[in-house]
Coordinates of C-alpha atoms in Angstrom, one line a residue:
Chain A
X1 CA -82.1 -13.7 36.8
X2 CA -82.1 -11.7 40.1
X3 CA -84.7 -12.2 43.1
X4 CA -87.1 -9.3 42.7
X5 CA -87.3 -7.2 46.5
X6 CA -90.4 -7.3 46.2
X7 CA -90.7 -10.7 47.3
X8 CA -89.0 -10.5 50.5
X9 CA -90.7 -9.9 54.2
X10 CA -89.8 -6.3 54.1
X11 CA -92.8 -4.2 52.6
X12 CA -92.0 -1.2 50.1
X13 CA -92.8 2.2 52.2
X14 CA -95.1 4.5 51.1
X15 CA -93.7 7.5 52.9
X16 CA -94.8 11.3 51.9
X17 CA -92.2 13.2 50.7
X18 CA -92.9 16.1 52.7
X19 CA -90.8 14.6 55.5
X20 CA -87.4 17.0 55.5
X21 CA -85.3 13.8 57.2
X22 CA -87.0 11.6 54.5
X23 CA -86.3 13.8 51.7
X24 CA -82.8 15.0 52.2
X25 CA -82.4 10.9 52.4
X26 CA -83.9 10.6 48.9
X27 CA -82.0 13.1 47.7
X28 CA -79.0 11.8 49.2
X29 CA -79.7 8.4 47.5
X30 CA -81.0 9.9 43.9
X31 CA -77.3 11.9 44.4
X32 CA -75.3 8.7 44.4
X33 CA -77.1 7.1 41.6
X34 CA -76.6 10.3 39.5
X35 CA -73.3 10.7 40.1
X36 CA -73.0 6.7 39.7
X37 CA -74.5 7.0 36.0
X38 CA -72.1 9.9 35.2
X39 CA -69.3 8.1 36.4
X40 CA -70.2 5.0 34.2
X41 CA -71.3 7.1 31.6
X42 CA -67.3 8.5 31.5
X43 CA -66.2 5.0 32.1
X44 CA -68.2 3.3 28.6
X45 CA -67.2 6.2 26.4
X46 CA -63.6 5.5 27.4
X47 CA -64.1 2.1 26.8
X48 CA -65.5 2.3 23.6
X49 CA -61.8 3.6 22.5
X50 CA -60.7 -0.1 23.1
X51 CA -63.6 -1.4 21.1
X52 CA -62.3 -3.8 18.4
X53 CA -64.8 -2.9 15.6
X54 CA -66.7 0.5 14.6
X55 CA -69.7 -2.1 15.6
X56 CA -68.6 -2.6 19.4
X57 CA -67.7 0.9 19.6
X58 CA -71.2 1.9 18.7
X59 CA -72.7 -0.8 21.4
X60 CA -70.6 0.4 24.4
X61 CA -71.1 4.1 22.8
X62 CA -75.3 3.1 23.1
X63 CA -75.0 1.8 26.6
X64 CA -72.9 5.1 27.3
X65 CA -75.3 7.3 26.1
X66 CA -78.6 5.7 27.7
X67 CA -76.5 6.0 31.0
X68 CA -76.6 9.7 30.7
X69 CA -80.2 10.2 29.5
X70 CA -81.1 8.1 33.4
X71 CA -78.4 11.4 34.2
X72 CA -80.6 13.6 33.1
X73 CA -83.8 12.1 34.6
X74 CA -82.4 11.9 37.6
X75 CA -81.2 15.6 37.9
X76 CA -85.2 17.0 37.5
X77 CA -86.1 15.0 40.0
X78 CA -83.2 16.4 42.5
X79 CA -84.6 19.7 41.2
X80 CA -88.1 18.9 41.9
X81 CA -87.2 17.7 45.4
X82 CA -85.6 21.2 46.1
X83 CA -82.1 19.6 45.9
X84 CA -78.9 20.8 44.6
X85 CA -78.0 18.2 41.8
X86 CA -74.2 18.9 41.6
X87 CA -73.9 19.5 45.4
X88 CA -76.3 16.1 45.9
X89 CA -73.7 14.3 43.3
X90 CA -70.5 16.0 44.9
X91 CA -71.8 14.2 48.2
X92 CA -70.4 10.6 46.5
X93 CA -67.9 11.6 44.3
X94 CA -64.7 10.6 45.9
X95 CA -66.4 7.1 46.5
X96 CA -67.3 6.5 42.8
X97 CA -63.8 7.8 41.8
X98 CA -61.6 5.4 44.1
X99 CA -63.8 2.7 42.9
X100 CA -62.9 3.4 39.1
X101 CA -59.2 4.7 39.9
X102 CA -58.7 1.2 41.1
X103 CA -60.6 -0.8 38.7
X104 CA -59.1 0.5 35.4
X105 CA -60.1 -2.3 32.8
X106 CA -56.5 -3.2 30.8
X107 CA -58.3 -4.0 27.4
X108 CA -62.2 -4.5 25.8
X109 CA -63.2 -7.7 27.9
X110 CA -62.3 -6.2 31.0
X111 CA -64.2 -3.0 29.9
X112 CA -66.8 -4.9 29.0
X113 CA -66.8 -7.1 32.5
X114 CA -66.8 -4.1 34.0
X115 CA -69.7 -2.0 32.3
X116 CA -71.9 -5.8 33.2
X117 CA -70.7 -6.6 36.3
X118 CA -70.2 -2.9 37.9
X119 CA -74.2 -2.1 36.4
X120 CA -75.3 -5.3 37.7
X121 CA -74.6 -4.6 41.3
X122 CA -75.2 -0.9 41.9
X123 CA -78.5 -2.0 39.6
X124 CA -79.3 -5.0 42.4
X125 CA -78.4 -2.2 45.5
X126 CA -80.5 0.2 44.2
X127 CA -83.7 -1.7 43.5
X128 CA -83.1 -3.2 47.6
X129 CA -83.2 -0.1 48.6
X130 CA -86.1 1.6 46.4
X131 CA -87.9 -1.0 48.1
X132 CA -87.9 0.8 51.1
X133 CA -89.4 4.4 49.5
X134 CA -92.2 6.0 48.3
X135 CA -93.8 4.8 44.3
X136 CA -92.5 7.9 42.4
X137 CA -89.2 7.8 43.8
X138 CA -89.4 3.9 43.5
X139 CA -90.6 4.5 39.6
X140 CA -87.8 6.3 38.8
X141 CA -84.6 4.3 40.5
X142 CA -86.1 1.7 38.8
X143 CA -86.7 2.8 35.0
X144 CA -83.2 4.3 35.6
X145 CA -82.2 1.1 35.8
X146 CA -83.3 -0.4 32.5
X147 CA -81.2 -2.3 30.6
X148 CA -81.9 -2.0 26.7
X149 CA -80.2 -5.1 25.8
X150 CA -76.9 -4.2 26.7
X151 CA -75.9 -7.5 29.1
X152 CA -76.8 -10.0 26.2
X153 CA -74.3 -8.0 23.8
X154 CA -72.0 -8.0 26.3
X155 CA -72.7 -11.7 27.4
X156 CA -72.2 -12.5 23.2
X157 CA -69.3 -10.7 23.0
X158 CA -67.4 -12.2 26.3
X159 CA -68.2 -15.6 25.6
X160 CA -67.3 -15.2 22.0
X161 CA -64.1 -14.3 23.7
X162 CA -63.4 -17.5 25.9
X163 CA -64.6 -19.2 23.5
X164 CA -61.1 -17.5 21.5
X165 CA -58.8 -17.7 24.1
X166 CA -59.9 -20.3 26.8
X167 CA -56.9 -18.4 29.1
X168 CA -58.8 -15.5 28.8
X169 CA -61.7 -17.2 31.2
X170 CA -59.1 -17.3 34.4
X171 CA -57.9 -13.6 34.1
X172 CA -62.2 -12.4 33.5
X173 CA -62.8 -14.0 36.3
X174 CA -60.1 -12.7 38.9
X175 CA -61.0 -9.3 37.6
X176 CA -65.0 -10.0 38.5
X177 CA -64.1 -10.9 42.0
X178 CA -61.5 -7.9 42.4
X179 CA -64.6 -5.5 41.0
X180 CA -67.1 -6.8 43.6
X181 CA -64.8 -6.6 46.3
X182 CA -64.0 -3.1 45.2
X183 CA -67.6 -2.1 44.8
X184 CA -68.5 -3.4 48.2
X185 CA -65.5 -1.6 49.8
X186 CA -66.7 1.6 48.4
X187 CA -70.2 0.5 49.2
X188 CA -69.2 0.1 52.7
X189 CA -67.4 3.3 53.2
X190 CA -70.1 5.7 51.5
X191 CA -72.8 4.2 53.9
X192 CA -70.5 4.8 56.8
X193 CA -70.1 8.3 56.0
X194 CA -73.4 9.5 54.5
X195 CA -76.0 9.2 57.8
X196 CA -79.2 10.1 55.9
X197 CA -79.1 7.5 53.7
X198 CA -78.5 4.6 56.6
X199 CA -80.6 6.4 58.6
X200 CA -83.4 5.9 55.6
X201 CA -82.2 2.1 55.4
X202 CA -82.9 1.4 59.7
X203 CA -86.3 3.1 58.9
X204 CA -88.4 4.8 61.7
X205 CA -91.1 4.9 63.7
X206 CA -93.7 5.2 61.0
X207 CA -91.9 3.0 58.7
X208 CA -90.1 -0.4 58.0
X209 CA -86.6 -0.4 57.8
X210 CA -83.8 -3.2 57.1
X211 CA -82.9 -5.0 60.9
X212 CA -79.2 -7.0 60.9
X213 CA -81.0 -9.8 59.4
X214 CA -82.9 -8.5 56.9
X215 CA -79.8 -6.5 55.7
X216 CA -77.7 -10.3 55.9
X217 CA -80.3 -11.3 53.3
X218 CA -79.8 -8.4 51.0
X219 CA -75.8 -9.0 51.2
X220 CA -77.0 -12.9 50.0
X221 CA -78.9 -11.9 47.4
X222 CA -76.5 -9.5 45.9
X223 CA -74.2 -11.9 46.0
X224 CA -76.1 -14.8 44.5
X225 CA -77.0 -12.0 41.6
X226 CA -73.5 -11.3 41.1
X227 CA -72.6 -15.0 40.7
X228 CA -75.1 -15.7 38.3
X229 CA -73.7 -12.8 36.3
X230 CA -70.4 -14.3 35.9
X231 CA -72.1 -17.7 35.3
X232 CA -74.0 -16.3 32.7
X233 CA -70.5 -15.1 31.4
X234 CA -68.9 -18.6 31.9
X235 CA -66.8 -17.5 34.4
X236 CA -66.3 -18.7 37.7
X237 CA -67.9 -16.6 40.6
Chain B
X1 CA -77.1 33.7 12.7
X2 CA -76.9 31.1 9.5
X3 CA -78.0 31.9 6.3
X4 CA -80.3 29.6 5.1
X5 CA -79.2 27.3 2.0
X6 CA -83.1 27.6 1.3
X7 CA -81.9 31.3 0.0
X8 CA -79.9 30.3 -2.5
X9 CA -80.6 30.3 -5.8
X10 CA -79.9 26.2 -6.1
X11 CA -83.0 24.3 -5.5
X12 CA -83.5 21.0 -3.2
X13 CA -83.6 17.7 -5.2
X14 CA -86.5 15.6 -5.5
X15 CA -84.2 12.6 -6.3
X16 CA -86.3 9.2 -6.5
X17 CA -84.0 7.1 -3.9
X18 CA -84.5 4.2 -6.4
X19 CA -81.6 5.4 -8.2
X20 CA -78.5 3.4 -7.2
X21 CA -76.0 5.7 -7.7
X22 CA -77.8 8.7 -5.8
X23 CA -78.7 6.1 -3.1
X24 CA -75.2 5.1 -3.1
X25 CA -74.1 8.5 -3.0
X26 CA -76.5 9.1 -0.1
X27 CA -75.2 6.7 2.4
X28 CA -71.8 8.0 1.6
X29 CA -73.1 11.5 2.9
X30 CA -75.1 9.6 5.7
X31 CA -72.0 7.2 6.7
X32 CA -69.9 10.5 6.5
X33 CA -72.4 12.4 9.2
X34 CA -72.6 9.5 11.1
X35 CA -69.2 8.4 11.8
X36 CA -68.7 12.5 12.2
X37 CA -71.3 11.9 14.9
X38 CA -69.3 8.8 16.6
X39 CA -66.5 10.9 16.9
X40 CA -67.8 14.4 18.3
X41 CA -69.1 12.0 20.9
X42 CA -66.0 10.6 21.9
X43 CA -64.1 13.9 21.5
X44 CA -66.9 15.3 23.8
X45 CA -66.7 12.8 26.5
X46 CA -63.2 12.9 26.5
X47 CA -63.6 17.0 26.9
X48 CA -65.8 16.2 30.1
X49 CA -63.2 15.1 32.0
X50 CA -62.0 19.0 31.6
X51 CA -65.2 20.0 32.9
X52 CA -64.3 22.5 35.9
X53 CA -67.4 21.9 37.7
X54 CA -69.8 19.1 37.5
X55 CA -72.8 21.1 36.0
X56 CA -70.2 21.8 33.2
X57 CA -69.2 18.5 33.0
X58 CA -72.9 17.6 32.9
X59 CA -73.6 20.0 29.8
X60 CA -70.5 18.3 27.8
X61 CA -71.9 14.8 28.9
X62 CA -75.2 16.3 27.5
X63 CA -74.3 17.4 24.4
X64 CA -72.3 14.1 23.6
X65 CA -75.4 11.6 24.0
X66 CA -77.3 14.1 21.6
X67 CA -74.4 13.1 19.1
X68 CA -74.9 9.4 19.9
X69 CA -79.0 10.1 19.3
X70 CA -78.1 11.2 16.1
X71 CA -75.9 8.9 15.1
X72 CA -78.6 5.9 15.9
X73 CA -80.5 8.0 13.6
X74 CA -78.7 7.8 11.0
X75 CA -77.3 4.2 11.2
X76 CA -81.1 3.1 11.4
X77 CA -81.4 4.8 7.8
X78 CA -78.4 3.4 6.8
X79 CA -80.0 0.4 7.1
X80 CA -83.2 1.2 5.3
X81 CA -81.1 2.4 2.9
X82 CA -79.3 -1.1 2.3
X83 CA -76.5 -0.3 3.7
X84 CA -74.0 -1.6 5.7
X85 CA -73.9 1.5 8.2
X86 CA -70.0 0.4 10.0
X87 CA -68.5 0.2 6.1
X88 CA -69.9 3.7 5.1
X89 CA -69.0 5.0 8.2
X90 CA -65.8 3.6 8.2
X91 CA -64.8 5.2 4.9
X92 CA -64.5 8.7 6.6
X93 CA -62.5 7.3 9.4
X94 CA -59.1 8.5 8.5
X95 CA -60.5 12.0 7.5
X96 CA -62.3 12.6 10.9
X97 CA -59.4 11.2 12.9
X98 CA -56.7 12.7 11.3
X99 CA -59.0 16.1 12.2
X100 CA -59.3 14.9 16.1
X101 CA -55.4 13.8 15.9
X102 CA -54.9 17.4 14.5
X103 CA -57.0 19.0 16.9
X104 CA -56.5 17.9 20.6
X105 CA -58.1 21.0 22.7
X106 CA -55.0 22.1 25.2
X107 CA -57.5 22.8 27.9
X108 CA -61.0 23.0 28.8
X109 CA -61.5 26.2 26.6
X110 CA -60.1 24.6 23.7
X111 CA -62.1 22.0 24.1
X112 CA -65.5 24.2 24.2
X113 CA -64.5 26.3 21.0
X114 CA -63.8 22.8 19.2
X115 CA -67.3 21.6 20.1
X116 CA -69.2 24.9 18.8
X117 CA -67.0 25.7 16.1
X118 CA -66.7 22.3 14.9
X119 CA -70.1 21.4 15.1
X120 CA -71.2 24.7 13.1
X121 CA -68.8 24.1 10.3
X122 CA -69.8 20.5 10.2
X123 CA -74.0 21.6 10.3
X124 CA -73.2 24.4 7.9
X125 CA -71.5 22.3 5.3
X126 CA -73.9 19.8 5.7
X127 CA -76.9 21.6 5.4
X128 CA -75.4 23.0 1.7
X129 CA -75.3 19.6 0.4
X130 CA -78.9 18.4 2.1
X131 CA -80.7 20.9 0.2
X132 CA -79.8 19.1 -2.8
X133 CA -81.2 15.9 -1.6
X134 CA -84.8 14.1 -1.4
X135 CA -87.0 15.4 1.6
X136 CA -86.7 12.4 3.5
X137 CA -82.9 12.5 3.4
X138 CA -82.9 16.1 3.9
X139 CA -84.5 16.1 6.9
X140 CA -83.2 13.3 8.7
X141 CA -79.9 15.4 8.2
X142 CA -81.3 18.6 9.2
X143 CA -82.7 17.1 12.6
X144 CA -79.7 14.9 12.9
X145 CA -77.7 18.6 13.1
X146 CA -80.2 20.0 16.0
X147 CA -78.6 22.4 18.6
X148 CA -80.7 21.6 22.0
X149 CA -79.1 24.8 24.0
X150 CA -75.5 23.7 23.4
X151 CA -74.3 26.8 21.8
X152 CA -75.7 29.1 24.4
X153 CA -73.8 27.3 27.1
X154 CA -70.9 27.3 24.9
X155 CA -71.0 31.2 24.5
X156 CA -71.6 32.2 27.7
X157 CA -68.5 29.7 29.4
X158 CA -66.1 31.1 26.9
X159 CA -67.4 34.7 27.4
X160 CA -67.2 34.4 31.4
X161 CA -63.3 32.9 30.6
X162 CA -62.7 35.7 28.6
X163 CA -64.3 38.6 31.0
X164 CA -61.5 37.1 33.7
X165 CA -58.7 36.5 31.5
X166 CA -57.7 38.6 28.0
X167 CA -54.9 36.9 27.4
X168 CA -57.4 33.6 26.7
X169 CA -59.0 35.7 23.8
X170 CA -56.3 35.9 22.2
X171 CA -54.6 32.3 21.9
X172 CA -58.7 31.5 21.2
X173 CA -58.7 33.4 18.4
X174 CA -55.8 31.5 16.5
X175 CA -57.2 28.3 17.8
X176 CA -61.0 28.7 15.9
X177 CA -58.6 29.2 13.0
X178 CA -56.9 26.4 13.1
X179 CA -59.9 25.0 13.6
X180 CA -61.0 25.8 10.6
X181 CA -58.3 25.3 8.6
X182 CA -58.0 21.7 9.7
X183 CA -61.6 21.1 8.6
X184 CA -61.0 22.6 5.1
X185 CA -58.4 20.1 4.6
X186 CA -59.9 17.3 5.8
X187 CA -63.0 17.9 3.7
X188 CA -61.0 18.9 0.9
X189 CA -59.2 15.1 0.7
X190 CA -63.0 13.5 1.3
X191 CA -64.0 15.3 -1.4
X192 CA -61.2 14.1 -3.3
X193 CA -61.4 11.0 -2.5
X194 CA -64.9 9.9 -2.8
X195 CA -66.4 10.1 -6.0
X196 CA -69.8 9.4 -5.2
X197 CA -70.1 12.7 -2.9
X198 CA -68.5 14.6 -5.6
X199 CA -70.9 13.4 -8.2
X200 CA -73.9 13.8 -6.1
X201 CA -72.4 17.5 -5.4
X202 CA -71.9 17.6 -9.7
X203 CA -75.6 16.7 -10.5
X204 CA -76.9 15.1 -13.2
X205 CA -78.8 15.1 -16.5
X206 CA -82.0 15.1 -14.3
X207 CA -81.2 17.1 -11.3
X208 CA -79.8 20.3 -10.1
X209 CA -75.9 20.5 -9.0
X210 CA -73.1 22.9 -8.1
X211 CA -71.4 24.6 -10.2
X212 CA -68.0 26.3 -10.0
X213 CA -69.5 29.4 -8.7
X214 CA -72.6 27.6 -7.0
X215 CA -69.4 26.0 -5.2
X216 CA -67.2 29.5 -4.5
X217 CA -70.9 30.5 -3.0
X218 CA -71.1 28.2 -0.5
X219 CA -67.7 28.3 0.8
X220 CA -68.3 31.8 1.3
X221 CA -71.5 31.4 2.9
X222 CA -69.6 28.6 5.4
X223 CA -66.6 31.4 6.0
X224 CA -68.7 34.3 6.6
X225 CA -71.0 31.6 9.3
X226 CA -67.8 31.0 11.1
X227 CA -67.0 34.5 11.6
X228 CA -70.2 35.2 12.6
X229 CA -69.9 31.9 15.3
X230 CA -66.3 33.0 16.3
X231 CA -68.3 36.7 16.7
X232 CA -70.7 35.5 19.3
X233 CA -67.9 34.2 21.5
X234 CA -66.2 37.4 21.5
X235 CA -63.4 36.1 19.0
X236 CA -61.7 37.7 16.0
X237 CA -61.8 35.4 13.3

């Protein structure tokens, strides 16, 4: 479904860890995927309150609970990199928040647009950028990633929806535009802020980084991902 | 801190699970645990967003997806089983809810206390029955009711509040009590109400139950296990 980095001009870096600029730019980014999973961990177990059935509530409840065991993951490696986890997660918090404060789902398919959508793109971000570090750091972004069969449940379920309530089609997809313009707003603003983790994406003297263009086709590709998302919904992009 | 059940002078059950009404009897107890499970994780995520710091809020996070790792446990036995894991679970909806709807936690404290106290009633009481049950049964229960650190953390949050505020030991104190009362009524109307529990409690012709006083034992056992829990946090009980 979504064009693997891996296949685009800019090589995956193999850069030792013992660089301090380097590392305080992995922990940076291993910070705002932690506190990311938190955040959506949070999010699903509040959304499991609107499922309809003990069944739903169980599925969103699973996706919940796998998003906090990548948590945990995630916090020995800040610990191994000689990071503070909290004050790594801290870093991104007010970012994550507005971006849930103003994307508060008003029933289950929202929630469940959301927990798709809002997983797809960090997941699409994330894997661009682990492109650009070294293999264990890579590894782990990566696996952290994982979906265990969560998007065809919600795909199912969504669709099984429309498929209800044709009306119900227009108003999912307004509210997948309104969360991708939401998440890129955030998006925007953390990178602006946070100067270790652009300074990781322009790359260095030793190693590649993203140039205008190269960051132009990123933004395409994340987009193209996110419209075949919705698509695969059967909702309009 | 528990006394074993394994003292006691009733023995485990070697119950074949090929008979229908122990088997149904068992996925009562199982759908009873598991739905238990579903909602000590919700309770718990909800309780996160408490959490004073984000290491705390972290630990609750934690301790809620060990729920929902038990609970997929137990639905995959359900299944094994032959049964339909959502209906037993969702015959001990209105008992479990009515306890959460009974029990909101007022603050982050409250919240604590519910998790440790609640949990160790739950364990307790279900360790009693478990060693009445086949050893496949019995310990799926057993490690379904594992504490990975949680009650430590508990102890020594609750402890720290105390040390800085006396007053909080106090309104504490009535709350583990309340606590408790609530679960004694709520299991007392499961009991009641479910005749297959009750049976399996009973015995039969070919295998060991409680009696009156086996019964009067037990509860004195779970009593005297709370004390000892509301003890370790520096409570009266």
């Amino acid at each position: 479904m979504s064009e693997s980095p891996a296949s685009t001009p800019e090589p995956g870096g193999e850069q030792p860890p013992q660089d301090p600029a380097y590392t305080a730019a992995v922990i940076d980014l291993l910070g705002a995927i932690a506190y990311g999973e938190l955040t959506a961990f949070e999010r699903l177990a509040e959304d499991a309150k609107l499922a309809p059935t003990l069944e739903d509530k169980v599925a969103i409840g699973s996706m919940a609970a796998a998003e906090f065991g990548h948590l945990e993951l995630l916090i020995t490696r800040l610990r191994e990199l000689g990071g503070d986890p909290y004050a790594a997660m801290d870093a991104f918090r007010v970012g994550f928040d507005d971006f849930h404060a103003h994307t508060r789902p008003a029933d289950w398919y929202e929630g469940l647009i959301k927990a798709y959508v809002g997983e797809g793109i960090a997941a699409d971000f994330y894997r661009e950028i682990a492109a650009y570090l070294d293999p264990a750091t890579r590894d782990l972004i990566i696996s952290s990633l994982e979906d265990a069969g969560q998007s065809a449940f919600v795909v199912d379920r969504v669709r099984a929806g429309i498929a209800q309530d044709h009306r119900l089609g227009g108003r999912l997809a307004l509210w997948g535009r309104r969360l991708m313009g939401e998440a890129l707003t955030q998006a925007q603003r953390v990178a602006a802020e946070r100067d270790a983790l652009t300074a990781l994406l322009a790359g260095g003297v030793d190693r590649p980084g993203l140039d205008l263009a190269a960051l132009g086709r990123m933004f395409t590709r994340l987009t193209e991902n996110h419209a075949q998302r919705m698509a695969d919904l059967g909702l309009d992009a």
